[in-house]
Short mmCIF file of C-alpha atoms and ligand atoms in Angstrom, two decimals:
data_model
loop_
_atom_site.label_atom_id
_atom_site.label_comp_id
_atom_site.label_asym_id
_atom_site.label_seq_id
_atom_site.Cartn_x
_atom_site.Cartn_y
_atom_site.Cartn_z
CA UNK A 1 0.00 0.00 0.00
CA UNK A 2 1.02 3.64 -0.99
CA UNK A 3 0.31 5.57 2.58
CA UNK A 4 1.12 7.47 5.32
CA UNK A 5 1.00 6.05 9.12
CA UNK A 6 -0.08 9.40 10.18
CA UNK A 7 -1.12 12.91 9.21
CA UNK A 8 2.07 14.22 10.39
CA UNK A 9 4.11 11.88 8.31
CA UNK A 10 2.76 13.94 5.93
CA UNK A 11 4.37 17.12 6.92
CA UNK A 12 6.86 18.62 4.83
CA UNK A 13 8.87 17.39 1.47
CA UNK A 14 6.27 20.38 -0.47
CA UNK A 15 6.99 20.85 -4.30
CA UNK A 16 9.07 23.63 -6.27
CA UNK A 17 7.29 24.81 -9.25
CA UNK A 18 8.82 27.26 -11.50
CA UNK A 19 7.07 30.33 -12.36
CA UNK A 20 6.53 30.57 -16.30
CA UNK A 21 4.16 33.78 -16.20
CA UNK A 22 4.87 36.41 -13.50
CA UNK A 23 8.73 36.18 -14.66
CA UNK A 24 8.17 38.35 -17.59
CA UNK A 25 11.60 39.14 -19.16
CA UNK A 26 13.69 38.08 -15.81
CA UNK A 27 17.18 36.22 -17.29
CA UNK A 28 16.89 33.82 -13.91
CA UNK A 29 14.59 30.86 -13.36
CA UNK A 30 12.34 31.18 -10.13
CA UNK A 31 10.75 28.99 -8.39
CA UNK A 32 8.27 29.14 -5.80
CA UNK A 33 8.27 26.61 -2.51
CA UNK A 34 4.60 25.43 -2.04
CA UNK A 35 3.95 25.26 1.51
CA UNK A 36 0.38 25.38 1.16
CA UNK A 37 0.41 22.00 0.29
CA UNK A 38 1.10 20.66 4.24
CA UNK A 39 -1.68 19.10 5.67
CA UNK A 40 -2.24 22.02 8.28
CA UNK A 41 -1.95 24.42 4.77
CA UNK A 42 1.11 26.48 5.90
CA UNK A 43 4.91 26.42 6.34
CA UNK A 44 4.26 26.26 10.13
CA UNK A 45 3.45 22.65 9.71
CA UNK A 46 7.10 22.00 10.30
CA UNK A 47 7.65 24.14 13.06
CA UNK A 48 4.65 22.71 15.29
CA UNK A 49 5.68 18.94 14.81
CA UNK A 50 9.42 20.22 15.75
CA UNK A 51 8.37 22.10 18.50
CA UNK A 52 6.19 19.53 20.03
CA UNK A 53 8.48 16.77 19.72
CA UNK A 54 11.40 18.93 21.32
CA UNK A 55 8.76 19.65 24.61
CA UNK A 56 8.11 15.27 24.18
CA UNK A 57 11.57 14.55 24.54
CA UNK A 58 12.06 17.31 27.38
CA UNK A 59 9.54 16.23 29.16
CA UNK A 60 7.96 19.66 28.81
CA UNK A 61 4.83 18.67 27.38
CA UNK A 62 3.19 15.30 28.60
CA UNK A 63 0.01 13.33 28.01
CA UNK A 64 -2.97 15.35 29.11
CA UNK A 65 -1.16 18.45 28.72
CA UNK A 66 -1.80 22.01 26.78
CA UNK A 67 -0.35 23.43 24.32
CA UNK A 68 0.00 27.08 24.86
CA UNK A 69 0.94 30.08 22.45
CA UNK A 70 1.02 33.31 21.13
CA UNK A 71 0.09 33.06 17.50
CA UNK A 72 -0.98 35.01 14.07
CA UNK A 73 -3.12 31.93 13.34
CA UNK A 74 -0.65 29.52 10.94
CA UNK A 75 1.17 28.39 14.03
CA UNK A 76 -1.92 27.52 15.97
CA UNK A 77 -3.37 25.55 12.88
CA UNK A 78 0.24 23.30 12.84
CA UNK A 79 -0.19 23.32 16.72
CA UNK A 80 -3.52 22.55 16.71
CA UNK A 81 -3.48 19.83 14.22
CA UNK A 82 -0.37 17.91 15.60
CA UNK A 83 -1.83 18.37 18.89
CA UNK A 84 -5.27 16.64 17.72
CA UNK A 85 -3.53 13.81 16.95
CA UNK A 86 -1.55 13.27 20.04
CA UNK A 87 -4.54 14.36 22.44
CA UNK A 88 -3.22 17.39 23.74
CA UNK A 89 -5.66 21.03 24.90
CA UNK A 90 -4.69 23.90 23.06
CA UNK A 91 -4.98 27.14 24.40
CA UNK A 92 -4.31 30.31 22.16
CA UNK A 93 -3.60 34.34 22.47
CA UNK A 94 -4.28 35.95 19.11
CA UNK A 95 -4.08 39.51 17.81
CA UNK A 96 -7.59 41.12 16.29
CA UNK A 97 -5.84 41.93 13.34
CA UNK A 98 -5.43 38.82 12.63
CA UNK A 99 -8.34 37.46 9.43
CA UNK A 100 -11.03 35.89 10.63
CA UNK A 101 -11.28 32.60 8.68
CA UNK A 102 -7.54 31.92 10.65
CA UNK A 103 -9.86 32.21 14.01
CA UNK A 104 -12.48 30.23 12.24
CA UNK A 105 -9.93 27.30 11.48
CA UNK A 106 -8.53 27.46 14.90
CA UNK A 107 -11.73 27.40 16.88
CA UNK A 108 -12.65 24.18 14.13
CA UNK A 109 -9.44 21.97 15.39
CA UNK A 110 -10.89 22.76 18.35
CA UNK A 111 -8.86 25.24 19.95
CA UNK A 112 -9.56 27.74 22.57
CA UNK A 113 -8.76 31.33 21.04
CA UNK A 114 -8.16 34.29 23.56
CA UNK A 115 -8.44 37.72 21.00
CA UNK A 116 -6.37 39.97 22.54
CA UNK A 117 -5.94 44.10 20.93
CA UNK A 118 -3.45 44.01 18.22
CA UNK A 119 -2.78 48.16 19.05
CA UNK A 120 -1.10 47.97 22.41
CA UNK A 121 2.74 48.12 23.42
CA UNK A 122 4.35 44.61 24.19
CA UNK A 123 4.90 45.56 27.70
CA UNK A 124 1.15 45.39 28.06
CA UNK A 125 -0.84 42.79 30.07
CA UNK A 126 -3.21 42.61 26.99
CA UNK A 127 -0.36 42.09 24.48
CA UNK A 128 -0.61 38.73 22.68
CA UNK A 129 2.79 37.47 24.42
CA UNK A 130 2.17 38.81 27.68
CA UNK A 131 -1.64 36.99 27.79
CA UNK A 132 0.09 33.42 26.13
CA UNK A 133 3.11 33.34 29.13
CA UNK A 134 0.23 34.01 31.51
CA UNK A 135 -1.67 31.23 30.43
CA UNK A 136 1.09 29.13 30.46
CA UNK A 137 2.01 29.69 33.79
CA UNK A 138 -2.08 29.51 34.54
CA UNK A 139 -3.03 26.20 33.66
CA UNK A 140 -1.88 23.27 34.65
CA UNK A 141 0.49 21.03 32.94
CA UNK A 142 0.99 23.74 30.14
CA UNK A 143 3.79 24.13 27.82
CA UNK A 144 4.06 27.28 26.02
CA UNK A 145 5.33 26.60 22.45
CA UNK A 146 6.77 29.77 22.11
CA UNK A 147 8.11 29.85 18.68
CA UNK A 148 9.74 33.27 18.89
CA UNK A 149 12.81 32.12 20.69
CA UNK A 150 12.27 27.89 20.68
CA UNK A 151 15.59 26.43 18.87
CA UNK A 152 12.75 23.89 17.37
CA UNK A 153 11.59 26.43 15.06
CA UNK A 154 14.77 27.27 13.22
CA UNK A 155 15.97 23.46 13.58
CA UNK A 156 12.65 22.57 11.58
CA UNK A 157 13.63 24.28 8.59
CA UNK A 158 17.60 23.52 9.03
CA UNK A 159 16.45 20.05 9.08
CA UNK A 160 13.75 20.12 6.61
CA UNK A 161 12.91 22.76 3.92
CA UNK A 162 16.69 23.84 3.48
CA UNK A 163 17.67 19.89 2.37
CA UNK A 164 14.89 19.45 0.52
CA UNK A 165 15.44 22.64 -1.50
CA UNK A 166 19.28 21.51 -2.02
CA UNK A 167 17.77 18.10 -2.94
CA UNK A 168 14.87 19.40 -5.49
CA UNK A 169 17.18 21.86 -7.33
CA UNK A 170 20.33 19.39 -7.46
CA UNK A 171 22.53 22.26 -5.22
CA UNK A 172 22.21 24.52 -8.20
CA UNK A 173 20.33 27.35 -5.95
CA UNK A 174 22.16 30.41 -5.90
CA UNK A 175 19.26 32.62 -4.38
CA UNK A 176 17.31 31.93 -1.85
CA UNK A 177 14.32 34.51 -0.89
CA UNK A 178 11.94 34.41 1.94
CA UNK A 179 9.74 37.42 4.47
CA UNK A 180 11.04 37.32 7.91
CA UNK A 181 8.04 37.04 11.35
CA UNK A 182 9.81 34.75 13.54
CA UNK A 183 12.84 34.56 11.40
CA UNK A 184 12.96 30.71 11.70
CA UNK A 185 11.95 30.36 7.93
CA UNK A 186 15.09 32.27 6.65
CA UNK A 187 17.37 31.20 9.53
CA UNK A 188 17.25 27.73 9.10
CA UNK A 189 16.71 27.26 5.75
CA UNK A 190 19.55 29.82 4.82
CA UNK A 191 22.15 29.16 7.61
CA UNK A 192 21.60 25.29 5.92
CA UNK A 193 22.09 26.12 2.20
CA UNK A 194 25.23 28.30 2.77
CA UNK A 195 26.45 25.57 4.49
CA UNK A 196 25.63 23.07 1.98
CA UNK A 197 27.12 25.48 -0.44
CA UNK A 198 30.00 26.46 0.89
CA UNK A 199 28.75 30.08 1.34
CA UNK A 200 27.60 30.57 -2.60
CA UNK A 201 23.73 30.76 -1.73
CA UNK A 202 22.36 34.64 -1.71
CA UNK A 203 19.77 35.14 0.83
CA UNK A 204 17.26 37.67 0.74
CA UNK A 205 14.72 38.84 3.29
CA UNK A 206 11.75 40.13 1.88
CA UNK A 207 10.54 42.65 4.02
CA UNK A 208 7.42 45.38 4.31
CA UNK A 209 8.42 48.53 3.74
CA UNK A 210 7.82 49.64 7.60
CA UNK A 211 9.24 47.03 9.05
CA UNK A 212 12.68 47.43 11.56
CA UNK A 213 14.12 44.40 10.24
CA UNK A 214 15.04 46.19 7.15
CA UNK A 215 15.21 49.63 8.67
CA UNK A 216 11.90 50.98 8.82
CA UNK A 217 10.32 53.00 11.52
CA UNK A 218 8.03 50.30 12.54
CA UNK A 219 5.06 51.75 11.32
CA UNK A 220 1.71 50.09 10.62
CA UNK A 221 1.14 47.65 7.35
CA UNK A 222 -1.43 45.45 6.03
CA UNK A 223 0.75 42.14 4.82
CA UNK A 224 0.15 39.64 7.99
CA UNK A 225 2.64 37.54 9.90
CA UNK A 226 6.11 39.15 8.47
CA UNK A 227 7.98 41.93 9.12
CA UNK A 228 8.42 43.97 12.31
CA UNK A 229 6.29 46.07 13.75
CA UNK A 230 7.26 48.04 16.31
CA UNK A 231 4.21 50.13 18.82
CA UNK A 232 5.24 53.91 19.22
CA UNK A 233 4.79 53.25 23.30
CA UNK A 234 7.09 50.19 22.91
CA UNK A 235 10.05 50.66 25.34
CA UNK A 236 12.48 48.06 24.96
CA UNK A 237 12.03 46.41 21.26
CA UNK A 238 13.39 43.09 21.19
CA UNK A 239 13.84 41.12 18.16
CA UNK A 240 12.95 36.86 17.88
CA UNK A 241 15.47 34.78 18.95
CA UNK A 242 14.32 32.91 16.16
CA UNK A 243 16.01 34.96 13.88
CA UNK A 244 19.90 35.74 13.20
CA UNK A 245 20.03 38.41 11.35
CA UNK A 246 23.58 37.51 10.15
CA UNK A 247 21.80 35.08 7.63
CA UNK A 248 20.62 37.39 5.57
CA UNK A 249 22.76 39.20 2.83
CA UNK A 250 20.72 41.61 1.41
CA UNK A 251 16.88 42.97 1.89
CA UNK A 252 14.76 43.65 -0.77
CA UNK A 253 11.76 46.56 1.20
CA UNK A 254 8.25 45.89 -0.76
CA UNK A 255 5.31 47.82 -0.43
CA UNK A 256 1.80 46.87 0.91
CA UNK A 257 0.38 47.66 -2.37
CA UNK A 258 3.40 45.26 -4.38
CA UNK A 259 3.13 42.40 -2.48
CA UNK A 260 -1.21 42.59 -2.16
CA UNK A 261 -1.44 42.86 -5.94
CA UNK A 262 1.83 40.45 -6.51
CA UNK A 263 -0.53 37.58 -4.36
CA UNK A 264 -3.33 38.46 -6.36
CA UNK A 265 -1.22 38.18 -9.66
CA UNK A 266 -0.13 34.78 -8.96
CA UNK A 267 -3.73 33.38 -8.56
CA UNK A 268 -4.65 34.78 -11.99
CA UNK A 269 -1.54 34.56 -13.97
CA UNK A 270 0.29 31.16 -12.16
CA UNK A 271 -3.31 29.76 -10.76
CA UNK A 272 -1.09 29.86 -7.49
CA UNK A 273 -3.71 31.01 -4.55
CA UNK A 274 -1.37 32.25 -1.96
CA UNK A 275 -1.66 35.18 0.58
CA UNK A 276 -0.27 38.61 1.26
CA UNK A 277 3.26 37.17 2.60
CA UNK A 278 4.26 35.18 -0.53
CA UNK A 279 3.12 38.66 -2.66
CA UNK A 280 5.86 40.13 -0.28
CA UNK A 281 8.69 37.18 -0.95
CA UNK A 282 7.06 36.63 -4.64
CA UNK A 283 7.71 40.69 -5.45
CA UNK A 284 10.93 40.61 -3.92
CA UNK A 285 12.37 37.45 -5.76
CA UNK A 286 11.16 38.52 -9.28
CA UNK A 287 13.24 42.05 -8.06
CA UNK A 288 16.24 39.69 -7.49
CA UNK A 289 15.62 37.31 -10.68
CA UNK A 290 15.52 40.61 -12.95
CA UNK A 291 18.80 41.20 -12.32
CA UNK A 292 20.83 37.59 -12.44
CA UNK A 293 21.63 35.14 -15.34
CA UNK A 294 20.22 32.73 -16.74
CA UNK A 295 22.55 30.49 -14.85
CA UNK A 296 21.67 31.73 -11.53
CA UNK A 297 17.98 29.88 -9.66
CA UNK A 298 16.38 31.49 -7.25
CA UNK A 299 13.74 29.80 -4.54
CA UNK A 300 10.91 31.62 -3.44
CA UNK A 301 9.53 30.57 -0.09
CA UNK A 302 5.40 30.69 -0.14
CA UNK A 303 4.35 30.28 3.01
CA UNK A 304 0.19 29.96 2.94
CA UNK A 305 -2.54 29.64 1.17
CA UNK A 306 -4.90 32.47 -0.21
CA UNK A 307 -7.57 30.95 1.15
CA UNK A 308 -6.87 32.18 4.61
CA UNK A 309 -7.41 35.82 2.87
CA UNK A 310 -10.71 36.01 1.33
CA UNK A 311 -11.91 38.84 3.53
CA UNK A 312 -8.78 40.47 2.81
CA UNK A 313 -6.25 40.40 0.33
CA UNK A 314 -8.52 39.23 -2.29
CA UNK A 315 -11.62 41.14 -1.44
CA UNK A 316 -11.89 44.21 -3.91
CA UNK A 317 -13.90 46.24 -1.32
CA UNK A 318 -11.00 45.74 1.50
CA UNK A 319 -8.56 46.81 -1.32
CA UNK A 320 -10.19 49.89 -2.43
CA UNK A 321 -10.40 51.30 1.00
CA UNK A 322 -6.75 50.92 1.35
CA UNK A 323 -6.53 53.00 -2.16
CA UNK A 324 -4.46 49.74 -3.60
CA UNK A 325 -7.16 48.62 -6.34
CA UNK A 326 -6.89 51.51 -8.99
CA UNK A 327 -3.94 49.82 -10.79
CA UNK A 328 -5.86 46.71 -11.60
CA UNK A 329 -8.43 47.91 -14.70
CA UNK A 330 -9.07 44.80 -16.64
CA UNK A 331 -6.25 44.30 -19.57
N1 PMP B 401 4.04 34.15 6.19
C1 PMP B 401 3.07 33.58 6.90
C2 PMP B 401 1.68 33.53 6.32
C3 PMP B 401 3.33 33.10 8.19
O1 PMP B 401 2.35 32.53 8.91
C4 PMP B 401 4.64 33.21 8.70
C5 PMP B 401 4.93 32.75 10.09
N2 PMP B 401 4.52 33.70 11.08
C6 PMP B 401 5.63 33.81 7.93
C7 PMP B 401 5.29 34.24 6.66
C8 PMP B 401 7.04 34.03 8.42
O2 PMP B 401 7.76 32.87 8.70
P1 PMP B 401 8.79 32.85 9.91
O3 PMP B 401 8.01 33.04 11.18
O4 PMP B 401 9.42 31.51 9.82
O5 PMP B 401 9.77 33.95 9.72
#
């Protein structure tokens, strides 16, 4: 028989598919890293099943137990679905900006979602991290996952996504380009392809405009779950541990209205139905690819489905309020 012993033997190994539309004129090949296609329907697939194994073999997290964390939504939907299967509660804090079909999903695994105000300081009680580490501490015989600073969650993609990429493209990447929340995307996945290339791998942090990873002031944007954002009240900003910044070569800054109408692009010109965060990595990569050879290959990292975006990103009324829809008259 051709099957799986479980769902979360399922997790990971996601397919690279080149982009033969959206390229236009660009000399380099790109191709985009589909991981929509994990059974939870984002990258964080890979991060939950790392995470939750690391708290198994701690002793962190045992049967009975809850699973606790701060979370945009994709995390909770890995965390929710691995923890399904292994019988665990799962508690989690989540800001009000985040879409409401990612609450929807959550509350379907059967979660418990605290919505906490995405518009205060970290510092405050309210704040998404502050309400998850009380929680954790709260309830009995809860771990809390968090995947901010958890080794797990760069290890996942040092173990997984950056072999498979060096695998699928027979170590003939040269550019690798992914957006930056946690940082354990572009971490792991980079800090493994340099290695594995003895430093020649470029990588590329695609990042929102605002956002202080790339220099911004911090300021409010409308692509979810990258970039970062820091409150005006904010006192002392910290970054992820998550992320090491010395990974990354180069950034390439995209605005909110590039990467919303780069997502919406690649559903009607690659049939690829992806949200706002792969519009961010998507615009930055065909940046990059305009200006290689055709010798060069550059991997695109697309973290989640469109789906989760209806409301949003591919509503035409959400759009137009932002003033992002004029640019996209028919032919
Ligand atoms: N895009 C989406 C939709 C995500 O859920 C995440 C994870 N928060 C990212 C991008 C960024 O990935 P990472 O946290 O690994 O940097």
């Amino acid at each position: 028989m051709d099957v799986y012993p479980s769902l979360t033997d399922v997790v990971g190994n996601t397919p690279l598919v080149r982009f033969n539309r959206v390229t236009g004129a660009a000399p380099a090949p790109v191709y985009g890293k589909l991981e929509y296609v994990n059974p939870g329907g984002s990258v964080k697939d890979r991060i939950a099943l790392s995470m939750v194994e690391g708290a198994e073999a701690a002793g962190l997290l045992r049967p009975g137990g809850t699973v606790v964390e701060g979370t945009s939504g994709n995390t909770g939907v890995g965390l929710a679905m691995v923890a399904a299967q292994r019988g665990y509660r799962c508690v989690f804090a989540i800001p009000d900006k985040s879409s409401a079909e990612k609450i929807a999903v959550l509350r379907a695994y059967g979660a418990e979602v605290v919505v906490c105000p995405g518009d205060v300081p970290r510092e405050h009680p309210a704040h998404v991290h502050s309400v998850a580490a009380r929680l954790a501490v709260e309830i009995p015989g809860a771990w809390l996952a968090d995947q901010y600073d958890n080794p797990a969650n760069p290890r996942a993609h040092y173990r997984g996504t950056g072999p498979e990429i060096w695998r699928q493209t027979d170590g003939r990447i040269t550019h690798l380009v992914a957006g930056i929340g946690t940082g354990g995307t572009i971490t792991g996945t980079g800090e493994y392809l340099k290695e594995a290339s003895g430093g020649r791998v470029t990588v590329v942090g695609a990042d929102p405009e605002a956002s202080v990873y790339s220099g911004g002031d911090g300021g409010p944007y409308h692509v979810e779950s990258i970039g970062h954002f820091r409150h005006p009240e904010t006192v002392e900003d910290t970054w992820p541990r998550s992320y090491h910044p010395e990974v990354v070569d180069r950034f390439e800054r995209i605005s909110d209205r590039d990467s919303l109408l780069t997502a919406r692009r690649l559903a009607r010109e690659e049939g690829l139905l992806v949200g706002g965060s792969a519009g961010t990595a998507v615009a930055a990569a065909l940046r990059v690819a305009a200006a290689l050879t055709p010798e060069d290959l550059v991997v695109v990292l697309l973290p989640d489905s469109g789906r989760n975006y209806l409301s949003k990103v591919f509503d035409d009324g959400w759009l137009g309020q932002l003033g992002l829809l004029e640019e996209e008259v028919p032919g």
